[in-house]
CSV table of C-alpha atoms in Angstrom, one decimal:
chain,number,residue,atom,x,y,z
A,1,UNK,CA,-39.5,166.0,-70.5
A,2,UNK,CA,-43.1,165.0,-69.8
A,3,UNK,CA,-45.4,167.9,-69.5
A,4,UNK,CA,-46.6,169.0,-66.1
A,5,UNK,CA,-50.2,168.2,-66.7
A,6,UNK,CA,-49.5,164.5,-67.2
A,7,UNK,CA,-47.5,164.3,-64.0
A,8,UNK,CA,-50.2,166.1,-62.1
A,9,UNK,CA,-52.8,163.7,-63.2
A,10,UNK,CA,-50.6,160.8,-62.2
A,11,UNK,CA,-50.1,162.3,-58.7
A,12,UNK,CA,-53.8,162.6,-58.4
A,13,UNK,CA,-54.4,159.0,-59.3
A,14,UNK,CA,-51.8,157.7,-56.9
A,15,UNK,CA,-53.3,159.8,-54.2
A,16,UNK,CA,-56.7,158.4,-54.7
A,17,UNK,CA,-55.3,154.9,-54.6
A,18,UNK,CA,-53.6,155.8,-51.4
A,19,UNK,CA,-56.9,156.8,-50.0
A,20,UNK,CA,-58.3,153.4,-50.8
A,21,UNK,CA,-55.4,151.5,-49.3
A,22,UNK,CA,-55.5,153.6,-46.2
A,23,UNK,CA,-59.2,152.9,-45.7
A,24,UNK,CA,-58.7,149.2,-46.3
A,25,UNK,CA,-55.9,149.2,-43.8
A,26,UNK,CA,-58.1,150.7,-41.2
A,27,UNK,CA,-61.0,148.3,-41.9
A,28,UNK,CA,-58.6,145.3,-41.8
A,29,UNK,CA,-57.2,146.6,-38.5
A,30,UNK,CA,-60.6,146.7,-36.8
A,31,UNK,CA,-61.7,143.4,-38.2
A,32,UNK,CA,-58.4,141.9,-37.1
A,33,UNK,CA,-59.0,143.1,-33.5
A,34,UNK,CA,-62.4,141.3,-33.5
A,35,UNK,CA,-61.0,138.2,-35.1
A,36,UNK,CA,-58.2,138.0,-32.5
A,37,UNK,CA,-60.8,138.3,-29.7
A,38,UNK,CA,-62.8,135.5,-31.2
A,39,UNK,CA,-59.7,133.3,-31.5
A,40,UNK,CA,-58.8,133.9,-27.8
A,41,UNK,CA,-62.3,133.1,-26.6
A,42,UNK,CA,-62.4,129.7,-28.4
A,43,UNK,CA,-58.9,128.7,-27.4
A,44,UNK,CA,-59.8,127.7,-23.9
A,45,UNK,CA,-62.7,125.5,-25.1
A,46,UNK,CA,-60.6,124.0,-27.9
A,47,UNK,CA,-57.7,123.2,-25.5
A,48,UNK,CA,-60.0,121.7,-22.8
A,49,UNK,CA,-62.0,119.6,-25.2
A,50,UNK,CA,-58.8,118.3,-26.8
A,51,UNK,CA,-57.5,117.4,-23.3
A,52,UNK,CA,-60.7,115.5,-22.6
A,53,UNK,CA,-60.6,113.5,-25.8
A,54,UNK,CA,-56.9,112.8,-25.1
A,55,UNK,CA,-57.8,111.4,-21.7
A,56,UNK,CA,-60.7,109.4,-23.1
A,57,UNK,CA,-58.8,107.9,-26.0
A,58,UNK,CA,-56.1,106.7,-23.7
A,59,UNK,CA,-58.7,105.2,-21.4
A,60,UNK,CA,-60.6,103.5,-24.2
A,61,UNK,CA,-57.4,102.3,-25.7
A,62,UNK,CA,-56.8,100.1,-22.8
A,63,UNK,CA,-60.1,98.3,-23.3
A,64,UNK,CA,-58.8,97.3,-26.7
A,65,UNK,CA,-61.6,99.1,-28.7
A,66,UNK,CA,-61.1,102.2,-30.6
A,67,UNK,CA,-63.6,104.7,-31.9
A,68,UNK,CA,-63.6,104.7,-35.7
A,69,UNK,CA,-62.7,108.3,-35.8
A,70,UNK,CA,-59.7,107.7,-33.6
A,71,UNK,CA,-58.4,104.6,-35.4
A,72,UNK,CA,-55.6,105.0,-37.9
A,73,UNK,CA,-56.0,103.4,-41.3
A,74,UNK,CA,-53.3,101.2,-42.5
A,75,UNK,CA,-53.0,102.3,-46.1
A,76,UNK,CA,-53.6,105.9,-47.1
A,77,UNK,CA,-54.9,106.2,-50.6
A,78,UNK,CA,-57.0,109.3,-50.7
A,79,UNK,CA,-56.6,112.4,-48.6
A,80,UNK,CA,-59.2,115.1,-48.1
A,81,UNK,CA,-57.8,118.5,-47.5
A,82,UNK,CA,-59.9,121.3,-46.1
A,83,UNK,CA,-58.3,124.4,-47.4
A,84,UNK,CA,-59.1,127.7,-45.7
A,85,UNK,CA,-58.4,130.7,-47.8
A,86,UNK,CA,-59.8,134.2,-48.1
A,87,UNK,CA,-62.7,135.3,-50.2
A,88,UNK,CA,-60.9,138.4,-51.6
A,89,UNK,CA,-57.5,139.3,-52.6
A,90,UNK,CA,-55.3,142.3,-51.7
A,91,UNK,CA,-53.9,140.5,-48.6
A,92,UNK,CA,-50.3,140.0,-49.6
A,93,UNK,CA,-49.0,136.5,-49.7
A,94,UNK,CA,-51.7,135.1,-47.5
A,95,UNK,CA,-53.4,132.8,-50.1
A,96,UNK,CA,-50.2,132.1,-52.0
A,97,UNK,CA,-48.4,130.9,-48.9
A,98,UNK,CA,-51.1,128.5,-47.8
A,99,UNK,CA,-51.6,127.1,-51.3
A,100,UNK,CA,-47.9,126.6,-51.9
A,101,UNK,CA,-47.5,124.9,-48.5
A,102,UNK,CA,-50.3,122.5,-49.4
A,103,UNK,CA,-48.8,121.8,-52.8
A,104,UNK,CA,-45.4,121.2,-51.4
A,105,UNK,CA,-46.6,118.8,-48.8
A,106,UNK,CA,-48.5,116.8,-51.3
A,107,UNK,CA,-45.5,116.6,-53.5
A,108,UNK,CA,-43.5,115.4,-50.5
A,109,UNK,CA,-45.9,112.6,-50.1
A,110,UNK,CA,-45.5,111.7,-53.7
A,111,UNK,CA,-41.7,111.5,-53.4
A,112,UNK,CA,-41.9,109.4,-50.3
A,113,UNK,CA,-41.3,105.9,-51.7
A,114,UNK,CA,-44.0,104.4,-53.9
A,115,UNK,CA,-46.8,106.4,-52.4
A,116,UNK,CA,-47.4,108.1,-55.7
A,117,UNK,CA,-50.9,106.9,-55.9
A,118,UNK,CA,-52.0,109.1,-53.0
A,119,UNK,CA,-54.7,111.3,-54.2
A,120,UNK,CA,-55.8,114.6,-52.8
A,121,UNK,CA,-59.3,116.0,-52.8
A,122,UNK,CA,-59.9,119.6,-51.8
A,123,UNK,CA,-62.7,121.0,-49.7
A,124,UNK,CA,-62.6,124.7,-50.0
A,125,UNK,CA,-63.5,127.3,-47.5
A,126,UNK,CA,-63.1,130.7,-49.2
A,127,UNK,CA,-63.2,131.6,-52.9
A,128,UNK,CA,-59.5,132.1,-53.4
A,129,UNK,CA,-58.8,128.5,-52.7
A,130,UNK,CA,-60.0,127.6,-56.2
A,131,UNK,CA,-56.4,128.4,-57.4
A,132,UNK,CA,-55.4,124.8,-56.4
A,133,UNK,CA,-57.4,123.7,-59.3
A,134,UNK,CA,-56.4,126.3,-61.9
A,135,UNK,CA,-52.7,126.2,-61.1
A,136,UNK,CA,-52.0,122.7,-59.8
A,137,UNK,CA,-54.9,120.8,-61.2
A,138,UNK,CA,-56.0,119.3,-58.0
A,139,UNK,CA,-59.5,117.8,-57.6
A,140,UNK,CA,-62.0,119.9,-55.8
A,141,UNK,CA,-64.6,117.9,-54.0
A,142,UNK,CA,-66.6,120.7,-52.5
A,143,UNK,CA,-66.7,124.4,-52.0
A,144,UNK,CA,-68.3,126.0,-49.0
A,145,UNK,CA,-69.1,129.7,-48.8
A,146,UNK,CA,-67.2,131.5,-46.1
A,147,UNK,CA,-68.6,134.5,-44.3
A,148,UNK,CA,-66.4,137.4,-43.5
A,149,UNK,CA,-67.3,137.6,-39.9
A,150,UNK,CA,-67.3,134.2,-38.2
A,151,UNK,CA,-68.7,134.1,-34.8
A,152,UNK,CA,-70.6,130.9,-34.4
A,153,UNK,CA,-69.6,127.4,-34.3
A,154,UNK,CA,-72.7,126.6,-36.4
A,155,UNK,CA,-70.9,127.8,-39.6
A,156,UNK,CA,-68.5,124.9,-39.7
A,157,UNK,CA,-70.9,122.2,-38.9
A,158,UNK,CA,-71.8,121.3,-42.5
A,159,UNK,CA,-68.1,121.0,-43.4
A,160,UNK,CA,-67.4,118.9,-40.3
A,161,UNK,CA,-70.3,116.7,-41.0
A,162,UNK,CA,-69.2,116.1,-44.6
A,163,UNK,CA,-65.6,115.2,-43.8
A,164,UNK,CA,-66.7,112.9,-41.0
A,165,UNK,CA,-69.2,111.1,-43.3
A,166,UNK,CA,-66.7,110.8,-46.1
A,167,UNK,CA,-64.1,109.5,-43.7
A,168,UNK,CA,-66.4,106.9,-42.1
A,169,UNK,CA,-67.6,105.8,-45.5
A,170,UNK,CA,-64.0,105.2,-46.5
A,171,UNK,CA,-63.8,107.9,-49.2
A,172,UNK,CA,-60.8,109.4,-47.5
A,173,UNK,CA,-58.2,107.7,-45.4
A,174,UNK,CA,-57.1,110.9,-43.9
A,175,UNK,CA,-58.5,114.4,-43.5
A,176,UNK,CA,-56.2,117.4,-43.2
A,177,UNK,CA,-56.9,121.0,-42.6
A,178,UNK,CA,-54.8,123.7,-44.2
A,179,UNK,CA,-55.0,127.0,-42.4
A,180,UNK,CA,-52.9,130.0,-41.5
A,181,UNK,CA,-51.9,130.0,-37.9
A,182,UNK,CA,-52.1,133.4,-36.2
A,183,UNK,CA,-49.0,134.0,-34.2
A,184,UNK,CA,-49.0,137.7,-34.0
A,185,UNK,CA,-50.2,140.7,-36.0
A,186,UNK,CA,-47.0,140.6,-38.0
A,187,UNK,CA,-46.5,136.9,-38.2
A,188,UNK,CA,-48.7,134.2,-39.7
A,189,UNK,CA,-47.6,130.7,-40.5
A,190,UNK,CA,-49.4,128.4,-42.9
A,191,UNK,CA,-49.9,125.1,-41.4
A,192,UNK,CA,-51.4,121.7,-42.2
A,193,UNK,CA,-52.9,119.7,-39.5
A,194,UNK,CA,-54.4,116.3,-39.3
A,195,UNK,CA,-58.1,116.4,-38.5
A,196,UNK,CA,-59.1,112.8,-39.0
A,197,UNK,CA,-58.3,110.3,-37.6
A,198,UNK,CA,-58.0,112.3,-34.4
A,199,UNK,CA,-54.3,111.6,-33.7
A,200,UNK,CA,-53.6,111.3,-30.0
A,201,UNK,CA,-49.9,111.3,-30.6
A,202,UNK,CA,-49.8,114.7,-32.0
A,203,UNK,CA,-51.1,116.4,-28.9
A,204,UNK,CA,-48.5,119.1,-28.8
A,205,UNK,CA,-49.2,120.0,-32.4
A,206,UNK,CA,-52.9,120.5,-32.2
A,207,UNK,CA,-54.8,123.5,-33.2
A,208,UNK,CA,-55.8,125.1,-30.0
A,209,UNK,CA,-52.3,125.6,-28.8
A,210,UNK,CA,-50.3,127.8,-31.1
A,211,UNK,CA,-47.6,130.4,-31.4
A,212,UNK,CA,-45.6,132.1,-28.8
A,213,UNK,CA,-47.1,135.6,-28.7
A,214,UNK,CA,-47.9,136.6,-25.1
A,215,UNK,CA,-50.4,139.2,-26.3
A,216,UNK,CA,-52.8,136.5,-27.3
A,217,UNK,CA,-52.3,134.6,-24.0
A,218,UNK,CA,-51.4,131.2,-25.1
A,219,UNK,CA,-51.1,128.3,-22.7
A,220,UNK,CA,-48.8,125.9,-24.4
A,221,UNK,CA,-48.4,123.7,-21.3
A,222,UNK,CA,-52.0,123.1,-20.8
A,223,UNK,CA,-52.3,119.7,-22.5
A,224,UNK,CA,-48.9,118.3,-21.4
A,225,UNK,CA,-49.6,119.5,-17.9
A,226,UNK,CA,-52.9,117.7,-17.9
A,227,UNK,CA,-51.3,114.6,-19.3
A,228,UNK,CA,-48.6,114.7,-16.6
A,229,UNK,CA,-51.0,115.2,-13.9
A,230,UNK,CA,-53.7,112.8,-14.8
A,231,UNK,CA,-52.4,110.3,-17.3
A,232,UNK,CA,-48.8,109.5,-16.5
A,233,UNK,CA,-47.8,108.3,-13.1
A,234,UNK,CA,-45.2,111.0,-12.6
A,235,UNK,CA,-43.5,111.1,-9.1
A,236,UNK,CA,-45.2,114.3,-8.1
A,237,UNK,CA,-48.6,112.6,-8.2
A,238,UNK,CA,-49.6,110.4,-5.4
A,239,UNK,CA,-50.0,106.7,-5.8
A,240,UNK,CA,-53.7,106.8,-5.5
A,241,UNK,CA,-53.9,108.4,-8.9
A,242,UNK,CA,-52.2,105.5,-10.5
A,243,UNK,CA,-55.0,103.0,-10.4
A,244,UNK,CA,-57.5,105.8,-10.6
A,245,UNK,CA,-56.7,106.9,-14.2
A,246,UNK,CA,-58.0,104.0,-16.2
A,247,UNK,CA,-61.3,103.6,-14.5
A,248,UNK,CA,-63.3,106.1,-16.4
A,249,UNK,CA,-67.0,105.7,-16.2
A,250,UNK,CA,-68.9,106.6,-19.3
A,251,UNK,CA,-72.5,107.6,-18.9
A,252,UNK,CA,-74.6,106.3,-20.6
A,253,UNK,CA,-71.7,104.3,-22.2
A,254,UNK,CA,-68.3,104.8,-23.9
A,255,UNK,CA,-69.6,104.5,-27.4
A,256,UNK,CA,-72.3,107.0,-27.0
A,257,UNK,CA,-70.1,109.6,-25.3
A,258,UNK,CA,-67.4,109.3,-27.9
A,259,UNK,CA,-69.9,109.3,-30.7
A,260,UNK,CA,-71.0,112.7,-29.5
A,261,UNK,CA,-67.7,114.0,-28.4
A,262,UNK,CA,-65.3,113.3,-31.2
A,263,UNK,CA,-67.4,114.9,-34.0
A,264,UNK,CA,-67.8,117.9,-31.6
A,265,UNK,CA,-64.1,118.0,-31.3
A,266,UNK,CA,-63.6,117.9,-35.0
A,267,UNK,CA,-66.1,120.8,-35.3
A,268,UNK,CA,-64.2,122.8,-32.7
A,269,UNK,CA,-60.9,122.2,-34.3
A,270,UNK,CA,-62.2,123.3,-37.6
A,271,UNK,CA,-63.8,126.3,-36.1
A,272,UNK,CA,-60.5,127.2,-34.4
A,273,UNK,CA,-58.7,126.8,-37.7
A,274,UNK,CA,-61.2,129.0,-39.3
A,275,UNK,CA,-60.8,131.7,-36.7
A,276,UNK,CA,-57.1,131.5,-36.8
A,277,UNK,CA,-57.2,131.9,-40.6
A,278,UNK,CA,-59.5,134.7,-40.3
A,279,UNK,CA,-57.3,136.6,-37.8
A,280,UNK,CA,-54.4,135.9,-40.1
A,281,UNK,CA,-56.2,137.1,-43.2
A,282,UNK,CA,-57.1,140.4,-41.7
A,283,UNK,CA,-53.6,141.0,-40.3
A,284,UNK,CA,-52.1,140.0,-43.6
A,285,UNK,CA,-54.4,142.4,-45.4
A,286,UNK,CA,-53.6,145.1,-42.9
A,287,UNK,CA,-49.9,144.6,-43.5
A,288,UNK,CA,-50.2,144.5,-47.2
A,289,UNK,CA,-52.3,147.6,-47.2
A,290,UNK,CA,-49.8,149.4,-44.9
A,291,UNK,CA,-47.0,148.6,-47.3
A,292,UNK,CA,-49.1,149.8,-50.3
A,293,UNK,CA,-49.8,152.9,-48.4
A,294,UNK,CA,-46.2,153.6,-47.8
A,295,UNK,CA,-45.3,152.8,-51.4
A,296,UNK,CA,-47.9,155.2,-52.6
A,297,UNK,CA,-46.5,157.9,-50.3
A,298,UNK,CA,-43.0,157.4,-51.7
A,299,UNK,CA,-44.4,157.5,-55.2
A,300,UNK,CA,-46.3,160.8,-54.6
A,301,UNK,CA,-43.1,162.3,-53.1
A,302,UNK,CA,-41.1,161.3,-56.1
A,303,UNK,CA,-43.6,162.5,-58.6
A,304,UNK,CA,-44.0,165.8,-56.8
A,305,UNK,CA,-40.3,166.4,-57.0
A,306,UNK,CA,-40.3,165.5,-60.7
A,307,UNK,CA,-43.3,167.7,-61.2
A,308,UNK,CA,-41.6,170.7,-59.5
A,309,UNK,CA,-38.5,170.1,-61.5
A,310,UNK,CA,-40.4,170.0,-64.8
A,311,UNK,CA,-42.4,173.1,-63.9
A,312,UNK,CA,-39.2,175.0,-63.0
A,313,UNK,CA,-37.6,173.8,-66.2
A,314,UNK,CA,-40.5,175.0,-68.3
A,315,UNK,CA,-40.5,178.4,-66.5
A,316,UNK,CA,-36.7,178.7,-67.1
A,317,UNK,CA,-37.1,177.8,-70.7
A,318,UNK,CA,-39.9,180.4,-71.1
A,319,UNK,CA,-37.8,183.2,-69.5
A,320,UNK,CA,-34.9,182.3,-71.6
A,321,UNK,CA,-37.1,182.5,-74.7
A,322,UNK,CA,-38.5,185.9,-73.7
A,323,UNK,CA,-35.1,187.4,-72.8
A,324,UNK,CA,-33.6,186.0,-76.0
A,325,UNK,CA,-36.5,187.6,-77.9
A,326,UNK,CA,-36.0,190.9,-76.1
A,327,UNK,CA,-32.3,190.8,-76.9
A,328,UNK,CA,-33.0,190.2,-80.5
A,329,UNK,CA,-35.2,193.3,-80.7
A,330,UNK,CA,-32.6,195.6,-79.2
B,1,UNK,CA,-58.8,119.7,8.5
B,2,UNK,CA,-59.1,121.7,5.3
B,3,UNK,CA,-62.2,121.3,3.3
B,4,UNK,CA,-61.9,119.0,0.2
B,5,UNK,CA,-62.4,121.0,-2.9
B,6,UNK,CA,-62.8,120.6,-6.7
B,7,UNK,CA,-61.4,122.8,-9.4
B,8,UNK,CA,-64.4,123.6,-11.4
B,9,UNK,CA,-64.4,125.1,-14.9
B,10,UNK,CA,-67.2,125.7,-17.3
B,11,UNK,CA,-66.4,126.8,-20.8
B,12,UNK,CA,-68.4,127.4,-24.0
B,13,UNK,CA,-66.8,128.0,-27.4
B,14,UNK,CA,-67.4,131.7,-26.8
B,15,UNK,CA,-66.1,132.2,-23.3
B,16,UNK,CA,-65.2,130.9,-19.9
B,17,UNK,CA,-68.4,131.1,-17.9
B,18,UNK,CA,-67.0,130.2,-14.5
B,19,UNK,CA,-63.7,129.1,-13.0
B,20,UNK,CA,-63.8,128.5,-9.3
B,21,UNK,CA,-62.8,126.2,-6.5
B,22,UNK,CA,-65.9,124.5,-5.3
B,23,UNK,CA,-67.1,121.8,-2.9
B,24,UNK,CA,-69.9,120.3,-4.9
B,25,UNK,CA,-71.7,120.6,-8.2
B,26,UNK,CA,-75.0,119.3,-9.6
B,27,UNK,CA,-75.3,118.8,-13.3
B,28,UNK,CA,-78.1,117.4,-15.5
B,29,UNK,CA,-76.7,114.5,-17.5
B,30,UNK,CA,-78.6,112.6,-20.1
B,31,UNK,CA,-79.0,109.7,-17.7
B,32,UNK,CA,-80.3,111.9,-14.9
B,33,UNK,CA,-79.1,114.6,-12.6
B,34,UNK,CA,-75.9,113.9,-10.7
B,35,UNK,CA,-74.0,115.6,-7.9
B,36,UNK,CA,-70.3,115.5,-7.9
B,37,UNK,CA,-68.3,115.7,-4.7
B,38,UNK,CA,-64.6,115.8,-4.2
B,39,UNK,CA,-62.8,112.5,-4.9
B,40,UNK,CA,-65.4,111.4,-7.4
B,41,UNK,CA,-64.4,108.6,-9.7
B,42,UNK,CA,-63.4,109.7,-13.2
B,43,UNK,CA,-66.5,110.1,-15.2
B,44,UNK,CA,-67.5,111.4,-18.6
B,45,UNK,CA,-71.0,112.1,-19.5
B,46,UNK,CA,-73.3,113.9,-21.9
B,47,UNK,CA,-75.3,116.8,-20.6
B,48,UNK,CA,-78.8,117.8,-21.5
B,49,UNK,CA,-80.4,121.2,-21.2
B,50,UNK,CA,-80.9,122.1,-17.6
B,51,UNK,CA,-79.6,123.8,-14.5
B,52,UNK,CA,-76.1,123.5,-13.0
B,53,UNK,CA,-75.8,124.2,-9.4
B,54,UNK,CA,-72.4,124.9,-7.8
B,55,UNK,CA,-71.6,125.2,-4.2
B,56,UNK,CA,-68.6,127.4,-3.6
B,57,UNK,CA,-66.0,127.1,-0.8
B,58,UNK,CA,-67.9,129.7,1.3
B,59,UNK,CA,-71.1,127.7,0.9
B,60,UNK,CA,-72.7,130.2,-1.4
B,61,UNK,CA,-74.6,128.8,-4.4
B,62,UNK,CA,-74.1,129.7,-8.0
B,63,UNK,CA,-76.8,128.7,-10.6
B,64,UNK,CA,-76.3,128.4,-14.3
B,65,UNK,CA,-78.3,127.3,-17.2
B,66,UNK,CA,-76.7,125.0,-19.8
B,67,UNK,CA,-78.0,123.9,-23.2
B,68,UNK,CA,-76.1,120.7,-23.6
B,69,UNK,CA,-72.5,119.6,-23.8
B,70,UNK,CA,-70.2,117.3,-21.8
B,71,UNK,CA,-68.8,116.9,-18.3
B,72,UNK,CA,-65.5,115.4,-17.5
B,73,UNK,CA,-64.9,114.6,-13.9
B,74,UNK,CA,-61.3,114.0,-12.7
B,75,UNK,CA,-60.1,113.5,-9.2
B,76,UNK,CA,-60.0,117.0,-8.1
B,77,UNK,CA,-61.2,118.7,-11.2
B,78,UNK,CA,-64.5,119.0,-13.1
B,79,UNK,CA,-64.6,120.4,-16.6
B,80,UNK,CA,-67.9,121.2,-18.3
B,81,UNK,CA,-67.7,121.8,-22.0
B,82,UNK,CA,-71.0,123.4,-22.7
B,83,UNK,CA,-72.6,124.4,-26.0
B,84,UNK,CA,-73.9,127.5,-24.4
B,85,UNK,CA,-74.1,128.4,-20.7
B,86,UNK,CA,-75.2,131.4,-18.7
B,87,UNK,CA,-75.1,132.4,-15.1
B,88,UNK,CA,-78.5,132.9,-13.7
B,89,UNK,CA,-78.0,136.6,-12.9
B,90,UNK,CA,-77.2,137.2,-16.5
B,91,UNK,CA,-80.4,135.8,-17.8
B,92,UNK,CA,-83.3,138.0,-18.5
B,93,UNK,CA,-86.2,135.8,-17.3
B,94,UNK,CA,-88.9,137.6,-19.2
B,95,UNK,CA,-87.2,137.3,-22.4
B,96,UNK,CA,-86.4,133.7,-21.8
B,97,UNK,CA,-90.0,133.0,-21.0
B,98,UNK,CA,-91.1,134.9,-24.1
B,99,UNK,CA,-88.7,133.1,-26.3
B,100,UNK,CA,-90.0,129.8,-25.1
B,101,UNK,CA,-93.6,130.8,-25.7
B,102,UNK,CA,-92.8,131.9,-29.1
B,103,UNK,CA,-91.0,128.7,-29.9
B,104,UNK,CA,-94.0,126.7,-28.6
B,105,UNK,CA,-96.4,128.8,-30.7
B,106,UNK,CA,-94.4,128.1,-33.8
B,107,UNK,CA,-94.1,124.4,-32.9
B,108,UNK,CA,-97.9,124.1,-32.7
B,109,UNK,CA,-98.2,125.6,-36.2
B,110,UNK,CA,-95.8,123.3,-37.9
B,111,UNK,CA,-96.4,120.2,-36.1
B,112,UNK,CA,-97.2,118.0,-39.1
B,113,UNK,CA,-95.0,119.5,-41.7
B,114,UNK,CA,-91.3,119.5,-41.0
B,115,UNK,CA,-89.6,117.0,-38.8
B,116,UNK,CA,-86.2,118.8,-38.7
B,117,UNK,CA,-87.7,122.1,-37.7
B,118,UNK,CA,-89.9,120.4,-35.2
B,119,UNK,CA,-86.9,118.8,-33.5
B,120,UNK,CA,-85.1,122.1,-33.6
B,121,UNK,CA,-87.9,123.9,-31.9
B,122,UNK,CA,-88.3,121.2,-29.3
B,123,UNK,CA,-84.7,121.6,-28.5
B,124,UNK,CA,-85.0,125.3,-28.3
B,125,UNK,CA,-88.0,125.1,-26.0
B,126,UNK,CA,-86.0,122.8,-23.7
B,127,UNK,CA,-83.1,125.2,-23.6
B,128,UNK,CA,-85.3,128.2,-22.8
B,129,UNK,CA,-87.1,126.2,-20.2
B,130,UNK,CA,-83.7,125.4,-18.6
B,131,UNK,CA,-82.9,129.1,-18.6
B,132,UNK,CA,-86.1,130.0,-16.9
B,133,UNK,CA,-85.6,127.3,-14.4
B,134,UNK,CA,-82.1,128.5,-13.6
B,135,UNK,CA,-83.4,131.9,-12.8
B,136,UNK,CA,-86.2,130.6,-10.7
B,137,UNK,CA,-83.9,128.4,-8.7
B,138,UNK,CA,-81.4,131.3,-8.2
B,139,UNK,CA,-84.2,133.6,-7.0
B,140,UNK,CA,-85.4,131.0,-4.6
B,141,UNK,CA,-81.9,130.7,-3.1
B,142,UNK,CA,-81.4,134.4,-2.9
B,143,UNK,CA,-84.9,134.9,-1.6
B,144,UNK,CA,-85.9,137.6,-4.0
C-alpha cells in the first residue's frame, strides 16, 4: 500500500489543478456572454445586408450581366478555405471538430468523380488551425493573427480583401469559410459555408441565420419572408408589386453599387463567422473546463477515501504491532 | 384616409439604431441628398457621411448622423445599412467638434507625407463634421 504522504501530495496537486480549471471556466463563461452579445448585435445587419444583395442579384440577373463576385465559375480547380480556429487549446473538441469537418469535406470532393485535382489552400485565423498542415499536409496560403476579443468589423477586412483579390485574379475558383456555428451554450456545430462566389441559391444556408435557440433570438424567416414579399409574386402581394420588383434604380449605377456592396457583404459574413466561432470557442472551453472540474472533484474524493483507508490501515498495523510487543513481554 | 407610411430600419454591424414607421426620410447619398416618400421606386444607393432626417408618423423629426453605408428602398420599406450611425441626442457635440479639430490638425502636419493616412483623416473629418451637423440640425428643430 502506497504511503500516506504520497497520496496527500497527489490530492494537493489535483486540487490546485482544479483551481485552475475552475478559474478558466469562469473566465470562459464571462467571455462567452460578451461573445454572444456581439453575435446577436451583428445578426440583424448580416441578415439585412444579405437580403439586400439577394434582391440586387436577382434584379441584376435579369439584365443579363452579373457581378464577377456573384458569377459562378464553370470548373473548380482550386479552393481557398478560411479556417477559423482558436488560438489556445483546452477547449475540448472545438478545434478537432472543425478541422476534421474540413478534412472530410475535402475528401468527399476528391471522391466525387474525377475531381481529384481539386486543390485546397488554407487561410488561417487562429493559431490552432496550423494542424491542417501538420496532420493532413494541406497547403497554408496565409495565417492571420486572431485577437481574443473581437468587436470591430475592421479586424476581418484584410482577410476579406485578400480572398476577394485572389478570387478575382483567378487564384481560387471558390472560397469557403470553415467556422463553428453557435447554436447554444451547449451546442456548437462545425460548418463550412461558401463565401465566394456569393451564392444566391443558398439563401437559407447563409451565415446570419443559424440555429434554433430562442435565447439568441434568431429570425430564420427573415430572408425567405423578404423574398416572398418583394421578389416572388405570391398571391398575398398585390399586382402592383409584380412589375415593381425588377425596376431597381442604382445610384450612381449598378456596377458601382455592387462593387461596394458585395465586398462589404463578404466582410460582414466573415465577421459573423468569426463572431460565431468566438462564441462557440468560449462555450466549448467553458464546457471542457466544467467537465475537467467535475473530474478533478471525483478524483479528489476517490483519493481522499484511499488516503483515509491507508491511514487507518497503518494505524491498525501500528496498534497490532504494539499490542503484539506488549503481549510478548508479559 | 390613413396616412401612407414606410417601415424604416437603420442598422450598423453593432446594433439597430432605429426601427420605426415613418412618413418620410432624407438621406445623403453619394449622388446628392435625396428624400424618400412612401411608394418610392425601388432604389439602391451608396451613402456618404452626413445627416439622416426622419419624419415619424406623428410629424416629429428624428436626426441621425451616418458615416457611410447603403440604402435600399423598397415599396413600403427603407433599409439603411450604415457603417456607423448615431442618433443626434446621443452625440456629444463638444467631443465631436474636438475630434474633428484634432483630425484637421494632424492632417495639416502630414499633408505631404502619407497618402493613405491623409485619406483616412479626411474621411474622419467628414464623419465628425456629419456628427456635428446632425446635432446642430437637431437642436434647431427642438429649439434648444
